Short mmCIF file of C-alpha atoms in Angstrom, two decimals:
data_model
loop_
_atom_site.label_atom_id
_atom_site.label_comp_id
_atom_site.label_asym_id
_atom_site.label_seq_id
_atom_site.Cartn_x
_atom_site.Cartn_y
_atom_site.Cartn_z
CA UNK B 1 102.93 49.69 79.39
CA UNK B 2 99.19 49.91 80.00
CA UNK B 3 97.84 52.83 81.99
CA UNK B 4 94.96 51.77 84.29
CA UNK B 5 92.00 53.04 82.41
CA UNK B 6 93.67 53.76 79.09
CA UNK B 7 93.16 50.89 76.67
CA UNK B 8 95.35 50.99 73.60
CA UNK B 9 93.13 50.71 70.56
CA UNK B 10 94.08 49.65 67.07
CA UNK B 11 92.86 51.60 64.08
CA UNK B 12 89.98 49.75 62.54
CA UNK B 13 88.09 49.86 59.29
CA UNK B 14 84.60 50.81 60.47
CA UNK B 15 82.18 50.55 57.58
CA UNK B 16 78.58 51.34 58.30
CA UNK B 17 76.71 50.71 55.07
CA UNK B 18 77.10 46.93 55.05
CA UNK B 19 75.83 44.42 57.61
CA UNK B 20 79.26 42.99 58.34
CA UNK B 21 82.88 43.62 57.44
CA UNK B 22 86.48 42.83 58.34
CA UNK B 23 89.07 44.45 60.58
CA UNK B 24 92.73 44.47 59.56
CA UNK B 25 95.48 44.62 62.19
CA UNK B 26 99.23 44.76 61.60
CA UNK B 27 101.50 43.49 64.40
CA UNK B 28 105.27 43.18 64.66
CA UNK B 29 106.98 40.81 67.10
CA UNK B 30 110.21 42.26 68.43
CA UNK B 31 112.71 42.40 71.26
CA UNK B 32 112.85 45.27 73.74
CA UNK B 33 114.05 46.12 77.23
CA UNK B 34 111.44 46.58 79.95
CA UNK B 35 112.38 48.48 83.10
CA UNK B 36 110.57 46.97 86.09
CA UNK B 37 111.20 48.91 89.30
CA UNK B 38 114.65 49.89 88.10
CA UNK B 39 115.58 46.43 86.78
CA UNK B 40 116.12 46.18 82.98
CA UNK B 41 114.72 42.91 81.61
CA UNK B 42 114.91 41.64 78.04
CA UNK B 43 111.38 41.04 76.73
CA UNK B 44 109.65 40.02 73.53
CA UNK B 45 106.47 41.84 72.64
CA UNK B 46 104.11 42.92 69.91
CA UNK B 47 104.05 46.39 68.35
CA UNK B 48 101.28 48.02 66.37
CA UNK B 49 102.02 48.97 62.77
CA UNK B 50 100.15 50.61 59.94
CA UNK B 51 99.25 48.92 56.68
CA UNK B 52 102.29 47.48 54.95
CA UNK B 53 104.43 47.94 58.09
CA UNK B 54 105.52 51.40 56.90
CA UNK B 55 105.42 52.80 60.44
CA UNK B 56 105.91 50.61 63.51
CA UNK B 57 105.22 51.61 67.10
CA UNK B 58 107.20 50.48 70.14
CA UNK B 59 106.97 46.86 71.21
CA UNK B 60 105.21 46.23 74.52
CA UNK B 61 104.09 43.41 76.76
CA UNK B 62 101.19 43.07 77.02
CA UNK B 63 100.84 44.06 73.39
CA UNK B 64 98.25 46.48 71.99
CA UNK B 65 94.64 45.75 72.85
CA UNK B 66 92.79 44.71 69.70
CA UNK B 67 89.36 46.33 69.85
CA UNK B 68 87.01 44.83 67.27
CA UNK B 69 84.01 47.04 66.42
CA UNK B 70 80.56 45.54 67.08
CA UNK B 71 79.18 43.88 63.97
CA UNK B 72 82.51 42.97 62.40
CA UNK B 73 82.63 39.29 61.49
CA UNK B 74 86.22 38.86 60.29
CA UNK B 75 89.57 39.71 61.88
CA UNK B 76 92.73 39.66 59.76
CA UNK B 77 96.09 39.92 61.53
CA UNK B 78 99.20 40.54 59.43
CA UNK B 79 102.28 39.54 61.42
CA UNK B 80 105.94 40.34 60.90
CA UNK B 81 108.55 38.63 63.06
CA UNK B 82 111.43 41.01 63.81
CA UNK B 83 112.98 38.80 66.49
CA UNK B 84 116.68 38.37 65.76
CA UNK B 85 117.38 35.49 63.39
CA UNK B 86 119.86 34.17 65.95
CA UNK B 87 117.00 33.26 68.29
CA UNK B 88 115.68 30.73 65.78
CA UNK B 89 112.18 31.50 67.08
CA UNK B 90 109.36 31.56 64.55
CA UNK B 91 106.25 33.35 65.83
CA UNK B 92 102.54 32.83 65.18
CA UNK B 93 99.28 34.19 66.61
CA UNK B 94 96.34 32.28 68.05
CA UNK B 95 93.20 33.51 69.83
CA UNK B 96 91.67 30.78 71.99
CA UNK B 97 87.88 31.07 71.83
CA UNK B 98 87.71 32.55 68.32
CA UNK B 99 87.37 30.35 65.26
CA UNK B 100 90.21 29.96 62.76
CA UNK B 101 91.63 27.32 60.45
CA UNK B 102 94.73 25.93 62.19
CA UNK B 103 97.79 24.45 60.50
CA UNK B 104 99.91 22.73 63.19
CA UNK B 105 103.67 22.60 62.60
CA UNK B 106 105.50 19.45 63.72
CA UNK B 107 109.08 18.81 64.78
CA UNK B 108 109.26 15.07 64.49
CA UNK B 109 106.36 13.70 66.51
CA UNK B 110 105.98 16.88 68.56
CA UNK B 111 103.91 19.95 67.76
CA UNK B 112 106.22 22.93 67.52
CA UNK B 113 103.51 25.45 66.65
CA UNK B 114 99.72 25.38 66.79
CA UNK B 115 99.57 26.97 63.34
CA UNK B 116 101.77 28.36 60.57
CA UNK B 117 104.37 30.87 61.69
CA UNK B 118 106.58 33.76 60.59
CA UNK B 119 110.33 33.15 60.49
CA UNK B 120 112.63 35.36 62.60
CA UNK B 121 114.51 38.18 60.96
CA UNK B 122 111.55 39.72 59.14
CA UNK B 123 109.39 36.79 58.08
CA UNK B 124 105.65 37.40 57.66
CA UNK B 125 102.45 35.40 58.08
CA UNK B 126 98.74 36.21 57.86
CA UNK B 127 95.90 34.94 60.05
CA UNK B 128 92.12 35.16 59.70
CA UNK B 129 89.31 34.56 62.19
CA UNK B 130 85.73 34.29 60.91
CA UNK B 131 82.36 34.47 62.64
CA UNK B 132 83.74 36.59 65.47
CA UNK B 133 82.05 36.39 68.85
CA UNK B 134 81.73 39.20 71.40
CA UNK B 135 83.81 38.86 74.53
CA UNK B 136 87.26 39.21 76.09
CA UNK B 137 90.07 37.00 74.78
CA UNK B 138 93.84 36.52 74.88
CA UNK B 139 95.94 36.55 71.73
CA UNK B 140 99.40 35.04 72.02
CA UNK B 141 102.10 33.31 70.05
CA UNK B 142 101.13 29.77 69.22
CA UNK B 143 104.75 28.80 68.50
CA UNK B 144 106.97 27.40 71.26
CA UNK B 145 104.46 28.89 73.74
CA UNK B 146 106.30 27.56 76.79
CA UNK B 147 108.99 30.11 76.01
CA UNK B 148 107.46 32.77 73.81
CA UNK B 149 104.39 33.46 75.92
CA UNK B 150 106.46 33.97 79.03
CA UNK B 151 108.85 36.20 77.07
CA UNK B 152 105.88 38.54 76.52
CA UNK B 153 104.24 37.67 73.20
CA UNK B 154 100.63 38.16 74.25
CA UNK B 155 97.86 40.75 74.40
CA UNK B 156 94.11 41.15 74.72
CA UNK B 157 91.24 41.12 72.24
CA UNK B 158 87.87 42.60 73.08
CA UNK B 159 84.65 42.89 71.13
CA UNK B 160 81.30 44.25 72.27
CA UNK B 161 77.93 42.94 71.14
CA UNK B 162 76.88 46.55 70.58
CA UNK B 163 77.71 50.05 71.81
CA UNK B 164 77.89 49.85 75.60
CA UNK B 165 76.89 46.19 75.50
CA UNK B 166 79.51 43.59 76.45
CA UNK B 167 77.25 40.68 75.53
CA UNK B 168 73.60 40.55 74.47
CA UNK B 169 71.55 42.06 77.31
CA UNK B 170 74.67 42.84 79.38
CA UNK B 171 75.11 46.61 79.35
CA UNK B 172 77.74 48.80 80.94
CA UNK B 173 78.50 52.49 81.29
CA UNK B 174 82.28 52.34 81.77
CA UNK B 175 84.96 49.70 81.54
CA UNK B 176 88.48 48.87 82.66
CA UNK B 177 90.82 46.02 81.80
CA UNK B 178 93.09 44.33 84.37
CA UNK B 179 95.71 42.25 82.57
CA UNK B 180 97.74 39.93 84.83
CA UNK B 181 101.23 38.64 83.93
CA UNK B 182 104.49 37.56 85.54
CA UNK B 183 108.20 37.73 84.83
CA UNK B 184 110.94 35.35 85.82
CA UNK B 185 113.98 37.47 84.95
CA UNK B 186 116.32 34.47 84.85
CA UNK B 187 114.23 33.05 82.03
CA UNK B 188 114.87 36.18 79.99
CA UNK B 189 118.55 36.86 80.56
CA UNK B 190 121.18 36.49 79.45
CA UNK B 191 119.86 34.30 76.61
CA UNK B 192 116.21 33.26 76.38
CA UNK B 193 117.11 30.68 73.74
CA UNK B 194 118.77 28.41 76.32
CA UNK B 195 116.58 29.19 79.33
CA UNK B 196 114.54 26.35 80.82
CA UNK B 197 110.85 27.30 81.26
CA UNK B 198 110.35 24.35 83.63
CA UNK B 199 112.53 26.12 86.19
CA UNK B 200 109.89 28.81 86.56
CA UNK B 201 110.14 31.10 89.58
CA UNK B 202 108.63 34.51 88.79
CA UNK B 203 109.67 37.44 90.94
CA UNK B 204 107.65 40.19 89.27
CA UNK B 205 103.86 40.18 89.30
CA UNK B 206 102.26 42.74 87.04
CA UNK B 207 98.84 44.25 86.34
CA UNK B 208 98.61 46.01 82.98
CA UNK B 209 102.37 45.68 82.56
CA UNK B 210 103.62 46.97 85.91
CA UNK B 211 103.74 45.93 89.58
CA UNK B 212 102.14 48.06 92.25
CA UNK B 213 104.35 50.68 93.84
CA UNK B 214 103.43 52.66 96.97
CA UNK B 215 102.18 56.04 95.87
CA UNK B 216 100.77 54.83 92.54
CA UNK B 217 97.72 56.88 91.55
CA UNK B 218 94.27 55.32 91.79
CA UNK B 219 92.74 53.98 88.61
CA UNK B 220 89.51 55.73 87.67
CA UNK B 221 86.90 53.03 87.13
CA UNK B 222 83.72 55.02 86.61
CA UNK B 223 80.81 56.66 88.39
CA UNK B 224 78.99 55.35 91.40
CA UNK B 225 75.75 55.04 89.44
CA UNK B 226 77.26 53.12 86.54
CA UNK B 227 77.56 49.47 85.68
CA UNK B 228 81.33 49.08 85.45
CA UNK B 229 82.66 46.30 83.22
CA UNK B 230 85.95 44.85 84.45
CA UNK B 231 87.73 42.61 81.97
CA UNK B 232 90.18 40.27 83.75
CA UNK B 233 92.91 38.63 81.66
CA UNK B 234 95.71 36.34 82.85
CA UNK B 235 98.66 35.62 80.52
CA UNK B 236 100.87 34.35 83.34
CA UNK B 237 101.57 30.72 84.16
CA UNK B 238 100.41 31.08 87.76
CA UNK B 239 96.77 31.08 88.89
CA UNK B 240 95.62 34.37 90.38
CA UNK B 241 92.51 35.32 92.37
CA UNK B 242 91.62 39.02 91.93
CA UNK B 243 89.61 39.98 94.99
CA UNK B 244 87.54 43.10 95.62
CA UNK B 245 87.68 44.59 99.08
CA UNK B 246 84.48 46.25 100.22
CA UNK B 247 82.04 45.05 97.61
CA UNK B 248 80.72 42.43 95.22
CA UNK B 249 80.47 42.05 91.49
CA UNK B 250 78.54 39.83 89.09
CA UNK B 251 80.61 37.38 87.09
CA UNK B 252 78.92 37.47 83.68
CA UNK B 253 81.27 35.65 81.30
CA UNK B 254 84.26 33.33 81.12
CA UNK B 255 86.60 33.07 78.12
CA UNK B 256 84.10 35.00 76.04
CA UNK B 257 81.19 32.73 76.99
CA UNK B 258 78.37 34.59 78.79
CA UNK B 259 76.83 32.88 81.79
CA UNK B 260 73.15 32.01 81.65
CA UNK B 261 72.99 32.85 85.36
CA UNK B 262 75.57 35.44 86.51
CA UNK B 263 77.24 34.71 89.84
CA UNK B 264 77.64 37.30 92.60
CA UNK B 265 81.13 37.09 94.09
CA UNK B 266 83.87 39.27 95.49
CA UNK B 267 86.65 37.38 93.65
CA UNK B 268 87.33 35.54 90.40
CA UNK B 269 89.56 32.55 89.67
CA UNK B 270 92.09 33.27 86.92
CA UNK B 271 94.15 30.25 85.82
CA UNK B 272 96.68 30.65 83.02
CA UNK B 273 95.26 32.09 79.77
CA UNK B 274 91.88 32.71 81.38
CA UNK B 275 89.59 35.71 80.88
CA UNK B 276 86.68 36.67 83.13
CA UNK B 277 84.20 39.53 82.72
CA UNK B 278 82.39 41.05 85.70
CA UNK B 279 79.83 43.82 86.06
CA UNK B 280 80.34 45.92 89.16
CA UNK B 281 77.95 48.53 90.52
CA UNK B 282 79.82 49.93 93.52
CA UNK B 283 76.87 51.77 95.10
CA UNK B 284 79.09 54.28 96.89
CA UNK B 285 81.98 56.48 95.88
CA UNK B 286 85.41 55.69 97.20
CA UNK B 287 88.59 53.74 96.58
CA UNK B 288 88.30 49.95 96.23
CA UNK B 289 91.45 47.80 96.30
CA UNK B 290 91.59 44.76 94.01
CA UNK B 291 94.35 42.41 95.13
CA UNK B 292 95.49 38.88 94.36
CA UNK B 293 94.17 36.63 97.14
CA UNK B 294 97.02 34.22 96.43
CA UNK B 295 99.23 36.96 97.82
CA UNK B 296 101.46 37.59 94.84
CA UNK B 297 101.93 41.02 96.38
CA UNK B 298 105.71 41.26 96.21
CA UNK B 299 108.14 42.74 93.72
CA UNK B 300 111.40 40.84 93.47
CA UNK B 301 110.67 39.33 96.89
CA UNK B 302 110.01 42.73 98.48
CA UNK B 303 106.56 43.23 99.98
CA UNK B 304 104.32 46.16 99.14
CA UNK B 305 104.10 45.53 95.41
CA UNK B 306 102.81 42.93 93.00
CA UNK B 307 99.23 42.49 91.90
CA UNK B 308 97.36 45.31 93.60
CA UNK B 309 95.36 48.14 92.06
CA UNK B 310 93.14 50.75 93.67
CA UNK B 311 89.97 51.46 91.72
CA UNK B 312 88.47 54.88 92.29
CA UNK B 313 84.75 55.47 91.92
CA UNK B 314 83.47 59.03 91.90
CA UNK B 315 80.06 60.54 92.47
CA UNK B 316 79.01 61.25 88.91
CA UNK B 317 82.49 61.11 87.43
CA UNK B 318 82.28 63.42 84.40
CA UNK B 319 82.63 61.68 81.09
CA UNK B 320 83.71 63.12 77.76
CA UNK B 321 81.59 65.88 76.23
CA UNK B 322 81.03 65.57 72.49
CA UNK B 323 80.02 68.38 70.12
CA UNK B 324 78.38 68.07 66.71
CA UNK B 325 80.57 68.55 63.63
CA UNK B 326 79.98 69.66 60.04
CA UNK B 327 81.96 68.96 56.86
CA UNK B 328 81.55 69.40 53.12
CA UNK B 329 82.81 67.41 50.15
CA UNK B 330 82.21 67.57 46.40
CA UNK B 331 80.09 64.96 44.71
CA UNK B 332 81.87 61.64 43.98
CA UNK B 333 84.84 62.75 46.11
CA UNK B 334 86.14 60.93 49.22
CA UNK B 335 86.29 63.15 52.31
CA UNK B 336 89.46 62.45 54.32
CA UNK B 337 89.67 64.13 57.74
CA UNK B 338 92.93 63.70 59.70
CA UNK B 339 93.22 63.42 63.49
CA UNK B 340 91.95 64.82 65.79
CA UNK B 341 89.00 64.97 63.38
CA UNK B 342 85.65 64.77 65.12
CA UNK B 343 87.37 64.83 68.52
CA UNK B 344 88.93 68.22 67.89
CA UNK B 345 86.08 70.17 69.52
CA UNK B 346 85.25 67.58 72.20
CA UNK B 347 86.21 67.71 75.85
CA UNK B 348 87.90 64.89 77.74
CA UNK B 349 91.25 63.37 78.61
CA UNK B 350 92.73 60.73 76.29
CA UNK B 351 89.41 60.12 74.57
CA UNK B 352 88.71 57.88 71.58
CA UNK B 353 85.86 57.91 69.09
CA UNK B 354 83.42 55.06 68.47
CA UNK B 355 80.94 54.91 65.59
CA UNK B 356 77.30 54.59 66.68
CA UNK B 357 75.32 54.89 63.45
CA UNK B 358 76.67 55.06 59.92
CA UNK B 359 75.78 57.29 57.03
CA UNK B 360 72.71 56.66 54.86
CA UNK B 361 74.18 57.85 51.57
CA UNK B 362 77.81 56.81 51.88
CA UNK B 363 80.36 54.71 53.75
CA UNK B 364 82.14 55.94 56.91
CA UNK B 365 85.45 54.63 58.28
CA UNK B 366 85.89 56.23 61.72
CA UNK B 367 89.16 55.68 63.59
CA UNK B 368 89.65 55.88 67.38
CA UNK B 369 91.83 59.01 67.03
CA UNK B 370 88.88 60.89 65.49
CA UNK B 371 90.13 60.77 61.91
CA UNK B 372 87.75 59.37 59.34
CA UNK B 373 86.99 58.91 55.69
CA UNK B 374 83.59 59.33 54.11
CA UNK B 375 82.86 57.97 50.63
CA UNK B 376 79.57 59.29 49.21
CA UNK B 377 77.46 57.03 47.07
CA UNK B 378 78.13 57.35 43.36
CA UNK B 379 76.35 60.37 41.94
CA UNK B 380 74.80 61.40 45.28
CA UNK B 381 74.59 65.04 46.29
CA UNK B 382 72.85 66.46 49.33
CA UNK B 383 73.01 66.09 53.14
CA UNK B 384 74.23 63.03 55.03
CA UNK B 385 74.99 62.28 58.69
CA UNK B 386 76.57 59.75 61.03
CA UNK B 387 76.84 59.67 64.82
CA UNK B 388 79.60 58.75 67.25
CA UNK B 389 80.36 58.79 70.94
CA UNK B 390 83.59 59.28 72.92
CA UNK B 391 85.26 57.05 75.50
CA UNK B 392 87.99 58.07 77.95
CA UNK B 393 88.97 54.56 79.00
CA UNK B 394 86.42 54.49 81.80
CA UNK B 395 83.34 56.53 80.92
CA UNK B 396 81.42 57.07 77.68
CA UNK B 397 80.03 60.43 76.68
CA UNK B 398 76.49 60.90 77.98
CA UNK B 399 75.25 61.79 74.50
CA UNK B 400 76.14 61.01 70.90
CA UNK B 401 77.42 63.66 68.51
CA UNK B 402 76.08 64.06 64.98
CA UNK B 403 78.48 64.65 62.11
CA UNK B 404 76.75 66.44 59.23
CA UNK B 405 78.25 66.16 55.77
CA UNK B 406 77.07 68.19 52.81
CA UNK B 407 77.85 66.56 49.48
CA UNK B 408 77.85 69.39 46.96
CA UNK B 409 76.80 68.81 43.37
CA UNK B 410 79.56 69.19 40.76
CA UNK B 411 79.52 68.44 37.04
CA UNK B 412 76.30 66.60 36.32
CA UNK B 413 76.60 63.02 35.08
CA UNK B 414 74.89 62.15 31.81
CA UNK B 415 72.03 59.65 31.85
CA UNK B 416 72.47 56.07 30.69
CA UNK B 417 70.31 54.83 27.81
CA UNK B 418 69.79 51.07 27.62
CA UNK B 419 68.99 49.10 24.45
CA UNK B 420 65.34 48.09 23.91
CA UNK B 421 63.46 45.38 22.06
CA UNK B 422 59.87 45.39 20.79
CA UNK B 423 57.54 43.32 18.63
CA UNK B 424 54.49 44.21 16.57
CA UNK B 425 52.31 42.75 13.86
CA UNK B 426 52.50 43.69 10.20
CA UNK B 427 50.79 47.06 9.61
CA UNK B 428 50.14 47.61 13.37
CA UNK B 429 51.56 50.54 15.32
CA UNK B 430 53.08 49.91 18.76
CA UNK B 431 54.11 52.13 21.69
CA UNK B 432 57.69 51.44 22.79
CA UNK B 433 58.66 52.69 26.26
CA UNK B 434 62.27 53.68 25.66
CA UNK B 435 63.04 55.26 29.02
CA UNK B 436 61.65 52.67 31.44
CA UNK B 437 65.05 50.98 31.70
CA UNK B 438 67.12 54.17 31.35
CA UNK B 439 68.58 55.83 34.41
CA UNK B 440 70.64 58.77 35.61
CA UNK B 441 73.32 58.52 38.36
CA UNK B 442 72.18 61.95 39.57
CA UNK B 443 68.52 61.03 39.56
CA UNK B 444 67.44 63.92 37.32
CA UNK B 445 66.32 62.13 34.17
CA UNK B 446 62.62 62.06 35.01
CA UNK B 447 60.27 64.70 36.30
CA UNK B 448 58.46 64.55 39.63
CA UNK B 449 55.80 62.30 38.08
CA UNK B 450 58.41 59.84 36.85
CA UNK B 451 58.07 60.78 33.18
CA UNK B 452 60.51 61.73 30.45
CA UNK B 453 59.18 64.42 28.14
CA UNK B 454 59.09 63.91 24.37
CA UNK B 455 61.47 66.86 24.02
CA UNK B 456 64.14 64.91 25.94
CA UNK B 457 64.20 62.06 23.39
CA UNK B 458 66.07 62.29 20.08
CA UNK B 459 66.37 59.77 17.24
CA UNK B 460 69.90 59.41 15.84
CA UNK B 461 69.59 58.88 12.92
CA UNK B 462 66.11 58.32 11.59
CA UNK B 463 64.86 54.70 11.36
CA UNK B 464 66.64 52.54 8.79
CA UNK B 465 65.97 49.14 7.30
CA UNK B 466 62.25 49.59 6.56
CA UNK B 467 62.57 52.52 4.15
CA UNK B 468 59.33 54.19 5.18
CA UNK B 469 58.57 53.27 8.82
CA UNK B 470 57.42 56.20 10.95
CA UNK B 471 58.51 56.85 14.52
CA UNK B 472 56.64 59.46 16.52
CA UNK B 473 58.34 60.65 19.71
CA UNK B 474 55.97 60.88 22.68
CA UNK B 475 56.31 61.02 26.48
CA UNK B 476 58.59 58.20 27.70
CA UNK B 477 59.11 56.71 24.24
CA UNK B 478 57.88 56.46 20.69
CA UNK B 479 54.98 55.17 18.62
CA UNK B 480 56.47 52.97 15.93
CA UNK B 481 54.49 52.29 12.72
CA UNK B 482 56.12 49.84 10.30
CA UNK B 483 56.05 50.40 6.56
CA UNK B 484 53.00 48.96 4.86
CA UNK B 485 53.19 45.17 4.48
CA UNK B 486 56.76 45.13 5.89
CA UNK B 487 57.84 42.12 7.96
CA UNK B 488 61.25 41.44 9.44
CA UNK B 489 63.60 43.27 11.77
CA UNK B 490 63.98 47.03 11.93
CA UNK B 491 66.35 49.10 14.08
CA UNK B 492 66.82 52.68 15.06
CA UNK B 493 68.89 54.59 17.63
CA UNK B 494 68.05 57.23 20.18
CA UNK B 495 69.54 59.37 22.93
CA UNK B 496 67.90 60.87 25.98
CA UNK B 497 68.69 64.17 27.69
CA UNK B 498 68.38 64.71 31.45
CA UNK B 499 66.80 67.75 33.06
CA UNK B 500 70.26 69.37 33.37
CA UNK B 501 70.84 69.16 29.63
CA UNK B 502 73.30 66.25 29.59
CA UNK B 503 72.93 63.85 26.65
CA UNK B 504 73.17 60.09 27.08
CA UNK B 505 74.91 57.50 25.01
CA UNK B 506 73.18 56.08 21.94
CA UNK B 507 70.92 53.09 22.55
CA UNK B 508 69.69 50.69 19.86
CA UNK B 509 66.03 49.78 19.51
CA UNK B 510 65.30 46.52 17.69
CA UNK B 511 61.73 45.96 16.40
CA UNK B 512 60.47 42.64 15.07
CA UNK B 513 57.52 42.96 12.68
CA UNK B 514 55.79 39.58 12.41
CA UNK B 515 53.43 38.13 9.79
CA UNK B 516 49.92 38.27 11.22
CA UNK B 517 46.85 39.77 9.49
CA UNK B 518 45.56 42.99 11.07
CA UNK B 519 41.99 42.20 9.95
#
């Protein structure tokens, strides 16, 4: 069940050092019993799982909200179908409005599924969406949708254009999602496999998984001075008209498509599988009912229920308070911080963490529960930072917190010597820069002027193949003088030592002495 302002968030891989990356989500389709105002109803829903399906959460309908971090370009969903094999219902996942390669499945001349599916009884299937677009979307089963969607196999996907930015140039300070759905209990029991979806007469009308009950607490929407983003989603088969009493909002997007010219209204039209995004600035504190103007305001034919929520707006509703954090990790060692992680010293109720800026000298994967991993760049030692903010389902923290990480130096890495080639004329000396292409993972091969001292270079062994060539070690390399009248190819080897005393591998220097007069 959803809780007003609490949006379930999937753990995401949040990498900050690259311009774009992928999010992996593991979902399990299963059967469960939903208690609606004291009535148990058999439902199908999605559950969140960790990688490899080692741990699986409870199934719900709507399913977990998939929150894609800004900047991610790829979404991978790994699905397992745990519906009983006796149902014969294969399950798939589609996201209308996001781009994916579809593979329709046919039963004779009819389309049974919009794309490939996972067989019941534990079958699996994987799905990928590329070139993700910001917005609010519905994900649902694309197999036998006339039955499976009504049985509860749906959820919401949201992606911001940037922190606190629903779409480009559409900013908000707090957000809330209102997810509309319906239940016709006779379609679910006693056997959904033989129910007839055409005989559709829903008796339960839900917002975020439950109908209104007298005495329900208000849903905190945000502060009076904020732009409040309301994401409307309808997974029911009926059209609904959420209507705000006592105010107006700007309709800014439909099905993930931002409007060029937002419309000021006090209601939105929500047909089946529709999403609408509105920005609401209430202007005054108070309680604002949002009800379905089509009057689906009953619960099992009893008035005083259905699709009604009361949004509460406070005068400067306090948001989460975040506090800076500090950690330390050895060089070339991944820092793994378990939950509550960065949120452990923050203040707020049911808060989640969102990455704002990544680290400069490593890669950060920050999870909503505050846990994170930090992988320092190879060989790096020194300070590094990243920033995050907190969200309580309605309000973001007023400031960002800085996480400072000290990467301590450990055993120094040896430098890397790279083979060199040179050419000179018969009886002519030549300077060979040996260290120009050499490097050190720790950055301590060269001095502050970018030079390698002669004392750091060693020949191993002495030159061979020319009998009497001379090699004089100087800063950054050697002066090579071939034997008198020698022409051909000569070789020698060298090592280089960094400023910490670590010796490199041996590199080979090949010198071609060509036949030209030096007069």
